[in-house]
Amino acid sequence: MKKRIEEVLNQQINEELYSAYLYQAIRAYFESIGLSGFSNWMKVQAEEELFHAEKFFSHIVQRGGRIRLTAIKEPAFEWKNPLDAFKASLEHEKHITSCIHNLVSVAEEEKDYPSKTFLNWFVDEQVEEEDNVSKIVQELEMIENDGKGLLMIDRELSSRTFTPPTNEE
Ligand code: OFO
């Protein structure tokens, strides 16, 4: 594996671990305002992020690269309301989407076709990630922080569970 590819894939491990850290911080915020369903949704989201980091880790190792773990930055602590927290999540997912697209470009430039194929899963995954978060942002915009509406969404989000995809390479 070329050094440039090894470096950018390692950076993405940090991005994915930061994502998990951010969603745990948002989870803690939801716990602090008594919304356990929202908290559950963020817990599952953080679990997904660890799964993403693991995929990058395995790919680098499988290709003979070396893992270098770096410091994870501190996430925010407070959000104005649930809508603000979900808008921040959507912004973050858009950032991750651009990171993934950038990785695809580097894989193309370096003619690393196995990495390019590997990254296809993430290209699709990001479409889903942004869509999931956008839908919740829309619902929250509709209810405009109304208490009853929040409790209904909270109930809905309490049923989310983490199921790792089975047809992995
Ligand atoms: Fe790893 O997709 Fe979200 O951040």
XYZ file of N, CA and C and ligand atoms in Angstrom:
511
model
N 0.849 -1.195 0.000
C 0.000 0.000 0.000
C 0.892 1.254 0.000
N 0.566 2.207 -0.889
C 1.390 3.418 -0.967
C 1.231 4.249 0.306
N 2.319 4.963 0.658
C 2.330 5.776 1.892
C 1.183 6.791 1.923
N 0.931 7.426 0.762
C -0.118 8.466 0.727
C -1.488 7.855 1.068
N -1.744 6.663 0.516
C -3.025 5.991 0.785
C -3.085 5.591 2.259
N -1.974 5.023 2.733
C -1.923 4.594 4.146
C -2.239 5.788 5.062
N -1.658 6.925 4.717
C -1.847 8.118 5.541
C -3.304 8.607 5.549
N -3.903 8.681 4.364
C -5.275 9.225 4.319
C -6.284 8.239 4.918
N -6.021 6.949 4.764
C -6.946 5.968 5.372
C -6.816 5.989 6.892
N -5.594 6.187 7.378
C -5.393 6.332 8.830
C -6.118 7.565 9.358
N -6.063 8.656 8.576
C -6.772 9.883 8.999
C -8.264 9.612 9.113
N -8.756 8.763 8.219
C -10.195 8.475 8.251
C -10.573 7.662 9.492
N -9.665 6.836 9.985
C -9.944 6.124 11.247
C -10.200 7.167 12.332
N -9.358 8.212 12.344
C -9.537 9.270 13.339
C -10.898 9.961 13.163
N -11.265 10.215 11.913
C -12.570 10.871 11.635
C -13.722 10.010 12.151
N -13.618 8.701 11.928
C -14.709 7.805 12.348
C -14.763 7.704 13.874
N -13.588 7.655 14.494
C -13.568 7.591 15.965
C -14.086 8.904 16.550
N -13.726 10.018 15.909
C -14.264 11.304 16.367
C -15.792 11.314 16.219
N -16.287 10.743 15.121
C -17.742 10.689 14.914
C -18.393 9.963 16.087
N -17.816 8.822 16.477
C -18.367 8.064 17.605
C -18.342 8.918 18.879
N -17.263 9.650 19.050
C -17.076 10.495 20.236
C -18.119 11.623 20.256
N -18.311 12.236 19.082
C -19.297 13.313 18.955
C -20.695 12.792 19.287
N -21.037 11.623 18.730
C -22.394 11.104 18.968
C -22.572 10.670 20.417
N -21.502 10.241 21.061
C -21.609 9.937 22.495
C -21.846 11.230 23.284
N -21.210 12.318 22.834
C -21.404 13.615 23.514
C -22.853 14.076 23.342
N -23.389 13.892 22.133
C -24.790 14.297 21.900
C -25.719 13.380 22.704
N -25.343 12.091 22.766
C -26.119 11.146 23.582
C -26.193 11.636 25.043
N -25.043 12.060 25.554
C -24.989 12.530 26.942
C -25.873 13.767 27.121
N -25.874 14.650 26.105
C -26.752 15.837 26.156
C -28.214 15.397 26.242
N -28.602 14.411 25.408
C -29.999 13.951 25.438
C -30.344 13.323 26.789
N -29.391 12.591 27.368
C -29.628 12.031 28.708
C -29.887 13.160 29.707
N -29.124 14.257 29.540
C -29.225 15.358 30.513
C -30.573 16.072 30.446
N -31.283 15.918 29.297
C -32.607 16.570 29.214
C -33.740 15.533 29.223
N -33.390 14.305 29.610
C -34.424 13.286 29.830
C -35.033 12.663 28.597
N -34.312 12.701 27.468
C -34.851 12.091 26.248
C -34.095 10.779 25.959
N -34.572 9.694 26.560
C -33.822 8.431 26.469
C -33.895 7.782 25.088
N -34.968 8.043 24.341
C -35.059 7.491 22.984
C -34.045 8.161 22.064
N -33.932 9.478 22.160
C -32.934 10.224 21.380
C -31.532 9.739 21.774
N -31.359 9.520 23.077
C -30.067 9.040 23.572
C -29.740 7.675 22.972
N -30.750 6.805 22.930
C -30.542 5.473 22.344
C -30.123 5.579 20.879
N -30.767 6.467 20.141
C -30.460 6.631 18.711
C -28.987 7.032 18.541
N -28.532 7.944 19.389
C -27.144 8.401 19.308
C -26.169 7.306 19.734
N -26.576 6.468 20.681
C -25.722 5.356 21.115
C -25.503 4.401 19.935
N -26.590 4.093 19.231
C -26.495 3.200 18.075
C -25.638 3.851 16.978
N -25.819 5.163 16.822
C -25.035 5.891 15.811
C -23.537 5.789 16.140
N -23.213 5.932 17.423
C -21.808 5.825 17.848
C -21.277 4.416 17.594
N -22.112 3.415 17.821
C -21.695 2.023 17.563
C -21.398 1.820 16.072
N -22.235 2.415 15.235
C -22.002 2.323 13.787
C -20.666 2.939 13.411
N -20.356 4.058 14.063
C -19.093 4.743 13.749
C -17.882 3.886 14.128
N -17.990 3.175 15.245
C -16.885 2.286 15.642
C -16.737 1.169 14.612
N -17.861 0.720 14.104
C -17.850 -0.308 13.055
C -17.152 0.241 11.798
N -17.445 1.505 11.462
C -16.787 2.117 10.292
C -15.267 2.185 10.512
N -14.870 2.621 11.719
C -13.433 2.723 12.023
C -12.780 1.353 11.885
N -13.474 0.328 12.368
C -12.951 -1.037 12.308
C -12.753 -1.484 10.855
N -13.670 -1.094 9.988
C -13.538 -1.456 8.567
C -12.267 -0.848 7.967
N -12.008 0.425 8.280
C -10.777 1.054 7.774
C -9.542 0.376 8.360
N -9.609 0.078 9.651
C -8.496 -0.597 10.343
C -8.173 -1.916 9.623
N -9.192 -2.737 9.409
C -8.989 -4.060 8.789
C -8.450 -3.924 7.372
N -8.975 -2.941 6.635
C -8.522 -2.772 5.246
C -7.033 -2.418 5.206
N -6.619 -1.514 6.070
C -5.203 -1.110 6.087
C -4.327 -2.317 6.429
N -4.707 -3.068 7.456
C -3.916 -4.231 7.881
C -3.865 -5.280 6.770
N -5.024 -5.535 6.191
C -5.125 -6.545 5.127
C -4.222 -6.214 3.934
N -4.011 -4.910 3.714
C -3.201 -4.479 2.562
C -1.736 -4.286 2.951
N -1.385 -4.715 4.146
C 0.020 -4.628 4.558
C 0.431 -3.260 5.068
N -0.549 -2.397 5.376
C -0.229 -1.061 5.891
C -0.064 -1.089 7.405
N 0.331 0.061 7.944
C 0.555 0.181 9.388
C -0.462 1.160 9.952
N -1.064 0.778 11.072
C -2.046 1.659 11.728
C -1.320 2.681 12.600
N -1.713 3.949 12.462
C -1.208 4.974 13.380
C -2.402 5.730 13.962
N -2.618 5.516 15.266
C -3.744 6.193 15.922
C -3.286 7.551 16.452
N -4.113 8.562 16.217
C -3.745 9.914 16.649
C -4.816 10.465 17.600
N -4.517 11.606 18.214
C -5.427 12.183 19.223
C -6.794 12.507 18.629
N -7.822 12.231 19.410
C -9.189 12.538 18.982
C -9.603 13.850 19.646
N -10.082 14.805 18.832
C -10.408 16.115 19.416
C -11.660 16.046 20.306
N -11.762 17.035 21.166
C -12.881 17.081 22.107
C -14.147 17.559 21.393
N -15.252 16.830 21.545
C -16.490 17.292 20.899
C -17.164 18.400 21.715
N -18.189 19.020 21.134
C -18.951 20.042 21.872
C -19.634 19.389 23.077
N -20.108 20.207 23.983
C -20.700 19.708 25.221
C -22.196 20.017 25.312
N -22.583 21.138 24.724
C -23.956 21.621 24.885
C -24.568 21.947 23.531
N -25.876 21.714 23.438
C -26.633 22.117 22.257
C -27.865 22.870 22.738
N -28.411 23.737 21.850
C -29.532 24.591 22.291
C -30.808 23.787 22.551
N -31.035 22.798 21.668
C -32.242 21.957 21.764
C -32.014 20.731 20.857
N -32.951 19.766 20.835
C -32.744 18.575 20.004
C -32.519 18.896 18.520
N -33.242 19.896 18.019
C -33.069 20.253 16.607
C -31.642 20.724 16.348
N -31.129 21.539 17.235
C -29.762 22.041 17.107
C -28.773 20.868 17.101
N -28.999 19.871 17.958
C -28.101 18.709 18.034
C -28.164 17.887 16.743
N -29.359 17.726 16.201
C -29.471 16.951 14.957
C -28.953 17.725 13.748
N -29.096 19.052 13.783
C -28.520 19.853 12.688
C -26.998 19.726 12.720
N -26.432 19.705 13.928
C -24.976 19.548 14.058
C -24.560 18.168 13.525
N -25.397 17.155 13.778
C -25.094 15.805 13.287
C -25.118 15.772 11.761
N -26.102 16.467 11.199
C -26.204 16.488 9.729
C -24.987 17.190 9.127
N -24.598 18.310 9.721
C -23.405 19.017 9.233
C -22.191 18.101 9.300
N -22.096 17.345 10.398
C -20.958 16.442 10.554
C -20.983 15.353 9.484
N -22.150 14.778 9.229
C -22.232 13.728 8.209
C -21.869 14.263 6.825
N -22.243 15.528 6.552
C -21.864 16.131 5.262
C -20.347 16.243 5.172
N -19.733 16.586 6.292
C -18.270 16.669 6.331
C -17.662 15.280 6.051
N -18.225 14.251 6.683
C -17.698 12.891 6.477
C -17.886 12.455 5.019
N -19.018 12.816 4.442
C -19.246 12.492 3.031
C -18.140 13.111 2.176
N -17.791 14.360 2.457
C -16.741 14.977 1.634
C -15.391 14.311 1.895
N -15.146 13.855 3.121
C -13.896 13.109 3.399
C -13.847 11.834 2.553
N -14.967 11.116 2.511
C -15.018 9.847 1.766
C -14.806 10.121 0.270
N -15.457 11.158 -0.242
C -15.294 11.475 -1.666
C -13.845 11.847 -1.970
N -13.240 12.536 -1.042
C -11.835 12.895 -1.212
C -10.943 11.638 -1.238
N -11.278 10.671 -0.374
C -10.505 9.421 -0.355
C -10.629 8.683 -1.692
N -11.829 8.709 -2.254
C -12.037 8.048 -3.553
C -11.133 8.713 -4.597
N -11.069 10.051 -4.563
C -10.221 10.764 -5.530
C -8.758 10.377 -5.352
N -8.304 10.276 -4.106
C -6.898 9.905 -3.866
C -6.654 8.478 -4.358
N -7.596 7.573 -4.078
C -7.436 6.178 -4.531
C -7.348 6.123 -6.057
N -8.139 6.982 -6.718
C -8.094 7.025 -8.192
C -6.743 7.560 -8.658
N -6.312 8.672 -8.051
C -5.029 9.278 -8.449
C -3.878 8.294 -8.272
N -3.928 7.522 -7.179
C -2.833 6.585 -6.886
C -3.048 5.221 -7.556
N -4.108 5.118 -8.310
C -4.472 3.852 -8.978
C -4.538 2.686 -7.978
N -5.069 2.975 -6.805
C -5.247 1.917 -5.796
C -6.683 1.397 -5.947
N -6.859 0.464 -6.855
C -8.213 -0.014 -7.166
C -8.854 -0.804 -6.019
N -8.078 -1.611 -5.263
C -8.724 -2.284 -4.118
C -9.299 -1.271 -3.120
N -8.566 -0.175 -2.889
C -9.089 0.829 -1.953
C -10.315 1.512 -2.537
N -10.278 1.733 -3.849
C -11.422 2.395 -4.483
C -12.675 1.515 -4.326
N -12.528 0.223 -4.560
C -13.660 -0.702 -4.408
C -14.115 -0.733 -2.949
N -13.144 -0.803 -2.054
C -13.456 -0.803 -0.611
C -14.283 0.436 -0.236
N -13.908 1.583 -0.819
C -14.567 2.846 -0.451
C -15.997 2.960 -0.987
N -16.319 2.151 -2.010
C -17.681 2.210 -2.563
C -18.740 1.992 -1.495
N -18.448 1.067 -0.564
C -19.408 0.792 0.522
C -19.685 2.065 1.317
N -18.634 2.846 1.543
C -18.782 4.073 2.334
C -19.512 5.167 1.547
N -19.307 5.184 0.229
C -20.020 6.172 -0.594
C -21.523 5.942 -0.430
N -21.940 4.681 -0.523
C -23.370 4.349 -0.360
C -23.834 4.601 1.069
N -23.005 4.213 2.011
C -23.353 4.362 3.428
C -23.614 5.837 3.768
N -22.814 6.741 3.185
C -22.989 8.164 3.503
C -24.320 8.704 2.979
N -24.795 8.148 1.853
C -26.101 8.587 1.337
C -27.153 8.245 2.393
N -27.034 7.033 2.937
C -27.973 6.570 3.966
C -27.839 7.391 5.262
N -26.597 7.632 5.665
C -26.355 8.382 6.907
C -26.992 9.777 6.827
N -26.743 10.464 5.714
C -27.294 11.824 5.578
C -28.816 11.789 5.528
N -29.353 10.790 4.837
C -30.799 10.679 4.701
C -31.450 10.433 6.069
N -30.887 9.500 6.846
C -31.443 9.196 8.176
C -31.493 10.434 9.058
N -30.385 11.171 9.081
C -30.318 12.343 9.954
C -31.243 13.449 9.429
N -31.276 13.637 8.101
C -32.142 14.678 7.509
C -33.592 14.452 7.880
N -34.018 13.185 7.863
C -35.426 12.896 8.166
C -35.768 13.334 9.592
N -34.858 13.080 10.508
C -35.118 13.472 11.899
C -35.091 15.003 12.029
N -34.170 15.655 11.313
C -34.135 17.133 11.316
C -35.495 17.668 10.838
N -36.012 17.083 9.776
C -37.308 17.531 9.228
C -38.431 17.353 10.249
N -38.437 16.174 10.900
C -39.491 15.930 11.906
C -39.397 16.960 13.035
N -38.165 17.226 13.460
C -37.982 18.181 14.566
C -38.382 19.592 14.142
N -38.127 19.923 12.875
C -38.542 21.243 12.387
C -40.061 21.353 12.384
N -40.721 20.239 12.040
C -42.185 20.238 11.986
C -42.816 20.475 13.351
N -42.237 19.851 14.376
C -42.879 19.967 15.698
C -42.453 21.223 16.468
N -41.409 21.900 15.963
C -40.926 23.152 16.570
C -40.768 23.069 18.092
N -40.076 22.026 18.531
C -39.779 21.837 19.960
C -41.013 21.689 20.865
N -42.136 21.306 20.266
C -43.339 21.051 21.068
C -43.115 19.787 21.906
N -43.448 19.856 23.185
C -43.179 18.764 24.120
C -43.778 17.428 23.713
N -45.048 17.438 23.312
C -45.712 16.182 22.944
C -45.058 15.567 21.715
N -44.775 16.433 20.749
C -44.120 15.960 19.520
C -42.766 15.340 19.834
N -42.037 15.993 20.717
C -40.706 15.478 21.104
C -40.820 14.090 21.725
N -41.822 13.912 22.585
C -41.997 12.613 23.241
C -42.368 11.533 22.234
N -43.148 11.914 21.219
C -43.507 10.931 20.177
C -42.265 10.492 19.403
N -41.432 11.473 19.027
C -40.195 11.124 18.293
C -39.272 10.329 19.208
N -39.250 10.699 20.484
C -38.392 10.001 21.452
C -38.754 8.513 21.515
N -40.045 8.241 21.501
C -40.513 6.849 21.542
C -40.061 6.122 20.275
N -40.237 6.795 19.160
C -39.862 6.211 17.854
C -38.351 5.875 17.838
N -37.531 6.788 18.348
C -36.072 6.601 18.288
C -35.561 5.575 19.307
N -36.411 5.238 20.270
C -35.978 4.283 21.308
C -35.868 2.863 20.760
N -36.462 2.613 19.581
C -36.453 1.230 19.068
C -35.248 0.933 18.182
N -34.406 1.919 17.903
C -33.278 1.667 17.011
C -32.266 0.725 17.669
N -31.796 -0.253 16.887
C -30.759 -1.166 17.408
C -29.617 -1.243 16.393
N -28.467 -1.648 16.865
C -27.315 -1.779 15.962
C -27.206 -3.208 15.450
N -27.270 -3.358 14.136
C -27.080 -4.678 13.523
C -25.971 -4.546 12.494
N -24.808 -5.127 12.750
C -23.735 -5.002 11.761
C -24.118 -5.711 10.458
N -23.854 -5.081 9.309
C -24.175 -5.739 8.029
C -23.486 -7.102 7.945
N -24.166 -8.073 7.341
C -23.601 -9.441 7.315
C -22.796 -9.726 6.052
N -23.133 -9.015 4.944
C -22.454 -9.332 3.678
C -21.206 -8.486 3.463
N -20.357 -8.446 4.495
C -19.135 -7.658 4.403
C -18.046 -8.418 3.657
N -17.120 -7.597 3.043
C -16.004 -8.289 2.404
C -15.009 -8.721 3.460
Fe -18.984 6.959 9.573
O -20.518 7.745 8.961
Fe -21.213 8.860 10.191
O -19.780 9.879 10.541
